[in-house]
Short mmCIF file of C-alpha atoms and ligand atoms in Angstrom, two decimals:
data_model
loop_
_atom_site.label_atom_id
_atom_site.label_comp_id
_atom_site.label_asym_id
_atom_site.label_seq_id
_atom_site.Cartn_x
_atom_site.Cartn_y
_atom_site.Cartn_z
CA UNK A 3 -79.55 99.80 2.07
CA UNK A 4 -78.72 102.92 4.00
CA UNK A 5 -75.27 102.07 5.26
CA UNK A 6 -72.17 104.20 5.68
CA UNK A 7 -69.11 102.62 4.20
CA UNK A 8 -66.18 104.65 2.85
CA UNK A 9 -63.28 104.98 5.24
CA UNK A 10 -64.82 102.62 7.79
CA UNK A 11 -62.43 100.59 9.85
CA UNK A 12 -63.88 97.47 11.39
CA UNK A 13 -62.36 95.88 14.49
CA UNK A 14 -62.64 92.15 15.11
CA UNK A 15 -61.68 90.75 18.50
CA UNK A 16 -61.22 87.00 18.76
CA UNK A 17 -62.07 85.23 22.02
CA UNK A 18 -60.58 81.76 21.52
CA UNK A 19 -62.45 79.93 24.27
CA UNK A 20 -65.51 77.73 24.38
CA UNK A 21 -66.91 75.63 27.16
CA UNK A 22 -66.51 72.54 24.99
CA UNK A 23 -65.56 71.89 21.37
CA UNK A 24 -68.48 71.19 18.99
CA UNK A 25 -68.02 68.19 16.70
CA UNK A 26 -68.18 70.16 13.44
CA UNK A 27 -65.92 73.00 14.58
CA UNK A 28 -62.51 73.74 13.08
CA UNK A 29 -62.38 77.34 14.40
CA UNK A 30 -59.51 78.57 16.50
CA UNK A 31 -61.16 77.82 19.83
CA UNK A 32 -60.14 75.85 22.90
CA UNK A 33 -61.98 74.55 25.95
CA UNK A 34 -61.87 77.21 28.65
CA UNK A 35 -59.03 76.89 31.18
CA UNK A 36 -58.08 79.39 33.87
CA UNK A 37 -54.41 80.06 33.12
CA UNK A 38 -54.95 80.48 29.36
CA UNK A 39 -57.60 83.10 30.00
CA UNK A 40 -55.50 85.25 32.27
CA UNK A 41 -52.46 85.35 29.94
CA UNK A 42 -54.66 85.80 26.90
CA UNK A 43 -56.62 88.70 28.38
CA UNK A 44 -53.45 90.60 29.38
CA UNK A 45 -52.00 90.12 25.88
CA UNK A 46 -55.28 91.17 24.28
CA UNK A 47 -55.42 94.34 26.36
CA UNK A 48 -51.89 95.25 25.19
CA UNK A 49 -52.87 94.60 21.59
CA UNK A 50 -55.99 96.77 21.91
CA UNK A 51 -53.86 99.65 23.21
CA UNK A 52 -51.28 99.22 20.44
CA UNK A 53 -53.88 99.05 17.64
CA UNK A 54 -55.79 101.99 19.13
CA UNK A 55 -52.60 104.07 19.06
CA UNK A 56 -51.98 103.08 15.43
CA UNK A 57 -55.45 104.17 14.34
CA UNK A 58 -55.28 107.41 16.30
CA UNK A 59 -51.99 108.28 14.59
CA UNK A 60 -53.65 107.58 11.25
CA UNK A 61 -56.70 109.60 12.35
CA UNK A 62 -58.99 106.75 11.46
CA UNK A 63 -62.36 106.18 13.06
CA UNK A 64 -63.83 102.83 13.97
CA UNK A 65 -67.40 102.20 12.88
CA UNK A 66 -67.86 98.59 13.97
CA UNK A 67 -66.49 96.29 16.64
CA UNK A 68 -67.26 92.59 16.51
CA UNK A 69 -66.33 90.38 19.44
CA UNK A 70 -66.45 86.83 18.12
CA UNK A 71 -64.94 83.47 18.78
CA UNK A 72 -65.04 80.96 20.22
CA UNK A 73 -67.70 81.92 22.67
CA UNK A 74 -67.10 85.45 23.98
CA UNK A 75 -69.93 85.08 26.49
CA UNK A 76 -68.18 82.20 28.24
CA UNK A 77 -66.03 84.97 29.76
CA UNK A 78 -67.43 86.75 32.81
CA UNK A 79 -69.36 89.98 32.38
CA UNK A 80 -66.50 91.84 34.10
CA UNK A 81 -63.90 90.42 31.69
CA UNK A 82 -65.99 91.35 28.67
CA UNK A 83 -66.73 94.75 30.21
CA UNK A 84 -63.00 95.45 30.61
CA UNK A 85 -62.33 94.57 26.95
CA UNK A 86 -65.17 96.84 25.84
CA UNK A 87 -64.10 99.77 27.98
CA UNK A 88 -60.53 99.51 26.70
CA UNK A 89 -61.90 99.62 23.15
CA UNK A 90 -64.02 102.66 23.93
CA UNK A 91 -61.13 104.46 25.64
CA UNK A 92 -58.63 103.62 22.91
CA UNK A 93 -60.42 103.70 19.57
CA UNK A 94 -62.08 106.75 18.17
CA UNK A 95 -65.57 105.36 17.55
CA UNK A 96 -68.09 106.88 15.17
CA UNK A 97 -71.19 108.09 17.03
CA UNK A 98 -73.32 105.30 15.53
CA UNK A 99 -70.74 102.51 15.87
CA UNK A 100 -72.15 98.99 15.69
CA UNK A 101 -70.83 96.84 18.54
CA UNK A 102 -71.66 93.15 18.30
CA UNK A 103 -70.96 90.32 20.73
CA UNK A 104 -71.42 86.69 19.75
CA UNK A 105 -73.23 84.65 22.38
CA UNK A 106 -74.07 81.02 22.79
CA UNK A 107 -77.34 79.97 24.39
CA UNK A 108 -76.83 79.01 28.00
CA UNK A 109 -73.99 81.51 28.58
CA UNK A 110 -76.14 84.60 29.12
CA UNK A 111 -77.51 85.88 32.41
CA UNK A 112 -79.52 89.01 33.09
CA UNK A 113 -76.52 90.65 34.84
CA UNK A 114 -74.17 89.88 31.95
CA UNK A 115 -76.62 91.20 29.38
CA UNK A 116 -77.20 94.43 31.32
CA UNK A 117 -73.45 94.88 31.67
CA UNK A 118 -72.96 94.41 27.91
CA UNK A 119 -75.73 96.86 27.15
CA UNK A 120 -74.24 99.43 29.54
CA UNK A 121 -70.84 99.01 27.88
CA UNK A 122 -72.34 100.01 24.54
CA UNK A 123 -73.02 96.62 22.94
CA UNK A 124 -75.93 97.22 20.58
CA UNK A 125 -76.07 93.95 18.66
CA UNK A 126 -76.10 90.33 19.82
CA UNK A 127 -75.45 87.36 17.59
CA UNK A 128 -76.85 84.18 19.11
CA UNK A 129 -75.52 80.81 17.91
CA UNK A 130 -78.80 78.88 17.95
CA UNK A 131 -77.80 76.49 15.07
CA UNK A 132 -80.90 74.27 15.24
CA UNK A 133 -84.06 73.99 17.32
CA UNK A 134 -83.88 70.21 17.49
CA UNK A 135 -82.49 68.95 20.83
CA UNK A 136 -81.52 65.56 19.46
CA UNK A 137 -79.56 67.17 16.62
CA UNK A 138 -77.93 69.69 18.97
CA UNK A 139 -76.66 66.77 21.02
CA UNK A 140 -75.40 64.91 17.94
CA UNK A 141 -73.32 67.90 16.81
CA UNK A 142 -71.81 68.32 20.27
CA UNK A 143 -73.57 71.52 21.32
CA UNK A 144 -74.19 71.96 25.02
CA UNK A 145 -77.39 73.95 24.82
CA UNK A 146 -80.99 72.93 24.26
CA UNK A 147 -83.86 74.67 22.50
CA UNK A 148 -85.16 75.94 25.82
CA UNK A 149 -81.83 77.79 26.36
CA UNK A 150 -82.12 79.52 22.97
CA UNK A 151 -85.63 80.72 23.80
CA UNK A 152 -84.86 81.81 27.37
CA UNK A 153 -81.59 83.62 26.49
CA UNK A 154 -83.19 85.33 23.51
CA UNK A 155 -86.19 86.51 25.58
CA UNK A 156 -83.89 87.71 28.35
CA UNK A 157 -81.87 89.75 25.84
CA UNK A 158 -85.07 91.33 24.48
CA UNK A 159 -86.34 92.02 28.01
CA UNK A 160 -83.17 93.87 29.06
CA UNK A 161 -83.38 96.03 25.94
CA UNK A 162 -81.44 94.53 23.01
CA UNK A 163 -83.21 95.67 19.86
CA UNK A 164 -80.82 94.16 17.33
CA UNK A 165 -80.43 90.41 17.63
CA UNK A 166 -79.10 88.05 15.02
CA UNK A 167 -79.51 84.29 15.04
CA UNK A 168 -77.11 81.80 13.44
CA UNK A 169 -78.62 78.63 11.98
CA UNK A 170 -76.82 75.76 10.31
CA UNK A 171 -78.01 73.31 7.68
CA UNK A 172 -76.53 70.32 5.90
CA UNK A 173 -75.76 68.56 9.19
CA UNK A 174 -75.21 64.80 8.93
CA UNK A 175 -78.55 63.10 9.45
CA UNK A 176 -80.52 66.36 9.24
CA UNK A 177 -83.81 66.08 7.34
CA UNK A 178 -85.53 68.72 5.26
CA UNK A 179 -88.47 68.55 7.69
CA UNK A 180 -86.21 69.26 10.65
CA UNK A 181 -84.64 72.22 8.84
CA UNK A 182 -88.06 73.65 8.00
CA UNK A 183 -89.09 73.28 11.64
CA UNK A 184 -85.94 75.14 12.73
CA UNK A 185 -86.65 77.94 10.24
CA UNK A 186 -90.24 78.25 11.52
CA UNK A 187 -89.14 78.39 15.13
CA UNK A 188 -86.51 81.02 14.35
CA UNK A 189 -88.92 83.17 12.35
CA UNK A 190 -91.54 82.98 15.12
CA UNK A 191 -89.06 84.50 17.54
CA UNK A 192 -88.62 87.50 15.21
CA UNK A 193 -84.87 88.11 15.39
CA UNK A 194 -83.71 91.13 13.37
CA UNK A 195 -81.20 89.15 11.35
CA UNK A 196 -80.74 85.48 10.48
CA UNK A 197 -77.60 83.81 9.12
CA UNK A 198 -78.00 80.38 7.55
CA UNK A 199 -74.73 78.53 7.13
CA UNK A 200 -74.26 75.41 5.07
CA UNK A 201 -72.07 72.96 6.97
CA UNK A 202 -68.77 72.09 5.34
CA UNK A 203 -66.94 69.31 7.17
CA UNK A 204 -63.42 70.69 7.55
CA UNK A 205 -60.18 69.02 8.51
CA UNK A 206 -59.45 69.58 12.18
CA UNK A 207 -63.01 68.87 13.32
CA UNK A 208 -64.22 65.69 15.04
CA UNK A 209 -66.72 65.23 12.20
CA UNK A 210 -63.84 65.12 9.71
CA UNK A 211 -62.32 62.17 11.59
CA UNK A 212 -65.74 60.50 11.88
CA UNK A 213 -66.23 60.96 8.14
CA UNK A 214 -62.84 59.41 7.35
CA UNK A 215 -63.82 56.38 9.44
CA UNK A 216 -67.10 56.19 7.50
CA UNK A 217 -69.19 56.86 10.61
CA UNK A 218 -70.93 59.91 9.17
CA UNK A 219 -71.50 61.17 5.64
CA UNK A 220 -72.14 64.67 4.34
CA UNK A 221 -75.63 65.32 3.03
CA UNK A 222 -76.40 64.80 -0.65
CA UNK A 223 -75.72 67.96 -2.64
CA UNK A 224 -79.34 68.03 -3.86
CA UNK A 225 -80.70 68.03 -0.31
CA UNK A 226 -78.26 70.78 0.66
CA UNK A 227 -79.49 72.83 -2.26
CA UNK A 228 -83.12 72.22 -1.35
CA UNK A 229 -82.41 73.37 2.21
CA UNK A 230 -80.80 76.55 0.89
CA UNK A 231 -83.74 77.23 -1.43
CA UNK A 232 -86.29 76.60 1.34
CA UNK A 233 -84.44 78.94 3.70
CA UNK A 234 -84.56 81.69 1.12
CA UNK A 235 -88.29 81.15 0.46
CA UNK A 236 -89.18 80.88 4.13
CA UNK A 237 -87.18 83.90 5.29
CA UNK A 238 -88.13 86.17 2.41
CA UNK A 239 -91.74 85.17 2.98
CA UNK A 240 -91.38 86.30 6.59
CA UNK A 241 -90.12 89.75 5.59
CA UNK A 242 -86.36 89.22 5.75
CA UNK A 243 -84.35 90.53 2.83
CA UNK A 244 -81.53 88.37 1.57
CA UNK A 245 -78.62 90.77 1.26
CA UNK A 246 -75.80 88.22 1.17
CA UNK A 247 -75.66 84.59 0.08
CA UNK A 248 -76.06 83.32 3.67
CA UNK A 249 -77.55 86.37 5.40
CA UNK A 250 -81.06 87.78 5.77
CA UNK A 251 -82.12 90.94 7.59
CA UNK A 252 -85.08 93.10 8.43
CA UNK A 253 -84.78 96.55 6.87
CA UNK A 254 -81.81 98.46 8.27
CA UNK A 255 -80.57 95.49 10.35
CA UNK A 256 -77.86 94.23 7.98
CA UNK A 257 -74.61 93.41 9.76
CA UNK A 258 -72.50 96.51 9.13
CA UNK A 259 -69.36 94.79 10.35
CA UNK A 260 -69.58 92.00 7.78
CA UNK A 261 -70.48 94.51 5.08
CA UNK A 262 -67.01 96.00 5.53
CA UNK A 263 -65.51 92.56 4.67
CA UNK A 264 -67.79 92.01 1.69
CA UNK A 265 -67.03 95.48 0.35
CA UNK A 266 -63.35 94.60 0.67
CA UNK A 267 -62.86 97.40 3.18
CA UNK A 268 -60.22 97.72 5.85
CA UNK A 269 -60.31 95.91 9.18
CA UNK A 270 -58.02 95.04 12.04
CA UNK A 271 -58.29 91.67 13.78
CA UNK A 272 -57.06 91.29 17.34
CA UNK A 273 -56.42 88.07 19.22
CA UNK A 274 -54.95 84.71 18.19
CA UNK A 275 -55.37 83.80 14.53
CA UNK A 276 -57.20 87.05 13.74
CA UNK A 277 -56.75 88.49 10.24
CA UNK A 278 -56.37 92.12 9.23
CA UNK A 279 -56.45 94.07 5.98
CA UNK A 280 -55.02 97.52 6.30
CA UNK A 281 -53.28 99.88 3.87
CA UNK A 282 -53.00 97.22 1.16
CA UNK A 283 -51.46 94.58 3.45
CA UNK A 284 -53.16 91.44 4.73
CA UNK A 285 -51.71 90.04 7.92
CA UNK A 286 -52.61 87.48 10.53
CA UNK A 287 -51.71 86.85 14.14
CA UNK A 288 -50.21 83.66 15.56
CA UNK A 289 -52.96 81.09 15.87
CA UNK A 290 -51.92 79.35 19.08
CA UNK A 291 -52.61 81.18 22.35
CA UNK A 292 -49.08 80.73 23.83
CA UNK A 293 -47.43 81.96 20.59
CA UNK A 294 -49.83 84.88 20.42
CA UNK A 295 -49.03 85.88 24.02
CA UNK A 296 -45.27 85.59 23.38
CA UNK A 297 -45.68 87.63 20.19
CA UNK A 298 -47.48 90.47 21.97
CA UNK A 299 -44.90 90.45 24.78
CA UNK A 300 -42.02 90.62 22.32
CA UNK A 301 -43.50 93.46 20.23
CA UNK A 302 -45.78 91.91 17.58
CA UNK A 303 -48.25 88.99 17.43
CA UNK A 304 -48.21 89.03 13.60
CA UNK A 305 -47.18 85.71 12.02
CA UNK A 306 -47.79 86.31 8.31
CA UNK A 307 -47.95 89.34 6.09
CA UNK A 308 -48.87 89.65 2.42
CA UNK A 309 -48.92 92.69 0.18
CA UNK A 310 -52.12 92.66 -1.83
CA UNK A 311 -51.40 93.93 -5.33
CA UNK A 312 -53.94 95.49 -7.64
CA UNK A 313 -54.77 92.29 -9.53
CA UNK A 314 -55.50 90.37 -6.33
CA UNK A 315 -57.37 93.30 -4.86
CA UNK A 316 -59.64 93.52 -7.93
CA UNK A 317 -60.36 89.79 -7.74
CA UNK A 318 -61.14 90.02 -4.03
CA UNK A 319 -63.41 93.01 -4.58
CA UNK A 320 -65.35 90.99 -7.14
CA UNK A 321 -65.75 87.70 -5.33
CA UNK A 322 -66.53 89.35 -1.99
CA UNK A 323 -68.87 91.89 -3.58
CA UNK A 324 -70.75 89.27 -5.56
CA UNK A 325 -71.72 87.64 -2.27
CA UNK A 326 -73.94 90.71 -1.72
CA UNK A 327 -77.00 89.52 -3.58
CA UNK A 328 -78.63 92.93 -4.19
CA UNK A 329 -75.67 95.29 -4.08
CA UNK A 330 -73.05 93.18 -5.88
CA UNK A 331 -70.09 95.11 -7.26
CA UNK A 332 -70.78 98.76 -8.07
CA UNK A 333 -69.25 99.65 -11.44
CA UNK A 334 -68.64 103.28 -10.50
CA UNK A 335 -67.06 102.34 -7.18
CA UNK A 336 -64.82 99.80 -8.90
CA UNK A 337 -63.64 102.46 -11.37
CA UNK A 338 -63.06 104.94 -8.58
CA UNK A 339 -61.08 102.46 -6.53
CA UNK A 340 -58.90 100.94 -9.26
CA UNK A 341 -59.00 103.50 -12.04
CA UNK A 342 -60.11 100.76 -14.47
CA UNK A 343 -63.44 99.94 -15.97
CA UNK A 344 -64.65 96.51 -14.75
CA UNK A 345 -66.00 95.65 -18.20
CA UNK A 346 -62.63 96.35 -19.78
CA UNK A 347 -60.64 94.32 -17.26
CA UNK A 348 -62.95 91.28 -17.25
CA UNK A 349 -64.68 91.52 -20.65
CA UNK A 350 -64.18 87.85 -21.58
CA UNK A 351 -65.32 86.47 -18.21
CA UNK A 352 -68.35 88.77 -18.04
CA UNK A 353 -69.51 87.77 -21.51
CA UNK A 354 -69.13 84.07 -20.74
CA UNK A 355 -70.91 84.24 -17.36
CA UNK A 356 -73.75 86.36 -18.75
CA UNK A 357 -74.17 83.80 -21.53
CA UNK A 358 -74.53 81.11 -18.84
CA UNK A 359 -77.12 83.25 -17.01
CA UNK A 360 -74.94 83.32 -13.87
CA UNK A 361 -74.47 87.10 -13.60
CA UNK A 362 -76.33 90.21 -14.68
CA UNK A 363 -76.00 93.98 -14.55
CA UNK A 364 -78.60 95.96 -12.65
CA UNK A 365 -78.55 99.73 -12.19
CA UNK A 366 -74.80 99.95 -12.56
CA UNK A 367 -74.06 96.93 -10.36
CA UNK A 368 -72.75 93.50 -11.26
CA UNK A 369 -74.77 90.87 -9.39
CA UNK A 370 -75.28 87.10 -9.33
CA UNK A 371 -78.49 85.74 -10.86
CA UNK A 372 -80.41 83.22 -8.71
CA UNK A 373 -78.69 80.46 -10.67
CA UNK A 374 -75.36 82.22 -10.06
CA UNK A 375 -76.02 82.40 -6.30
CA UNK A 376 -76.37 78.61 -6.21
CA UNK A 377 -73.25 78.11 -8.34
CA UNK A 378 -71.35 81.02 -6.79
CA UNK A 379 -68.01 79.23 -6.54
CA UNK A 380 -68.09 78.53 -10.27
CA UNK A 381 -68.57 82.24 -10.90
CA UNK A 382 -65.87 83.39 -8.48
CA UNK A 383 -63.25 81.14 -10.00
CA UNK A 384 -63.70 82.73 -13.44
CA UNK A 385 -62.27 86.00 -12.09
CA UNK A 386 -59.34 84.42 -10.26
CA UNK A 387 -55.93 85.80 -11.32
S1 LIG B 15 -69.33 77.19 20.08
FE1 LIG B 15 -68.67 77.81 18.02
S2 LIG B 15 -66.48 78.22 18.17
FE2 LIG B 15 -67.10 77.08 20.02
S3 LIG B 15 -66.64 74.97 19.55
FE3 LIG B 15 -68.79 75.31 19.02
S4 LIG B 15 -68.78 75.92 16.86
FE4 LIG B 15 -66.69 76.09 17.62
#
């Protein structure tokens, strides 16, 4: 992979609104309401200016901006345009900065797309999820397959040449056949990047309540695993390289923003509930919109702060890095960052996991084997402090 990394700062901006809550969603997102949006946008603009000032003082450049949510594209083009121009005015962007906006099918128009493109957005991430209308309805999504296709084509027509598509598997009632059909449809549209997420039913979602009442059940683990394996086969067969456990890309189209996370790099998160990791401190903003707004108005939206010591930082570098299926954890980079040799610090764990055929060393990098990728959580836990 030909990707710049050292010294990158990534900026994440959280838009906490959606038109309607999906049944499986436990993200920090709320149905769109007028007054929330106005207060939120003013607070966000103040936070952008404050964070931009901080990075300018530190003389740090920003190489990626990711506007996620929620559904950023449920805001108007003008609102999104204002956020983007504030970012461009405030942050010192690298000349090849990656600027991504998440979009849900049905929320894109030609005008909005052109506006995003003109504001410097060079990557779109479309939340397709599945190409089965019946299943889309059952998981509470508002869009239909036809919206995915029309919004995707519109984005290509106006000039987006880097489009990612999110797909989800392991949905209650989803069959292997349906998943294969979704993969085929996605591949036929030729997006540059595909993310395949395995559904985990989390507390706080409608599905969690339905599951407690016995109305739905998670898929059998074996079927989940088969879906994962099929996705890998199908996507690799279509010329996508798996570079992370859940992510596949055409050459050069890896998500640079997420690579900063997986390489345990520094990032600043703006908006309610957003997390940051900067100068050895992890911190997060107030999750609720009113608390976030009050926090910004009174000087800081930060709710929690934690100093990340060396032991925790080494563990994070390993479990995040191991998610990168080809790159893994570079031994030289680990030594340079921590001043310790990885094999000396984790000798016992490495020997055990190699014996189980869960990890291997390739060209100076520690990586998961294919068995290790399936049992990744078992591997990660071995390194936990
Ligand atoms: S669109 Fe995404 S963030 Fe919004 S409710 Fe659905 S899953 Fe959650």
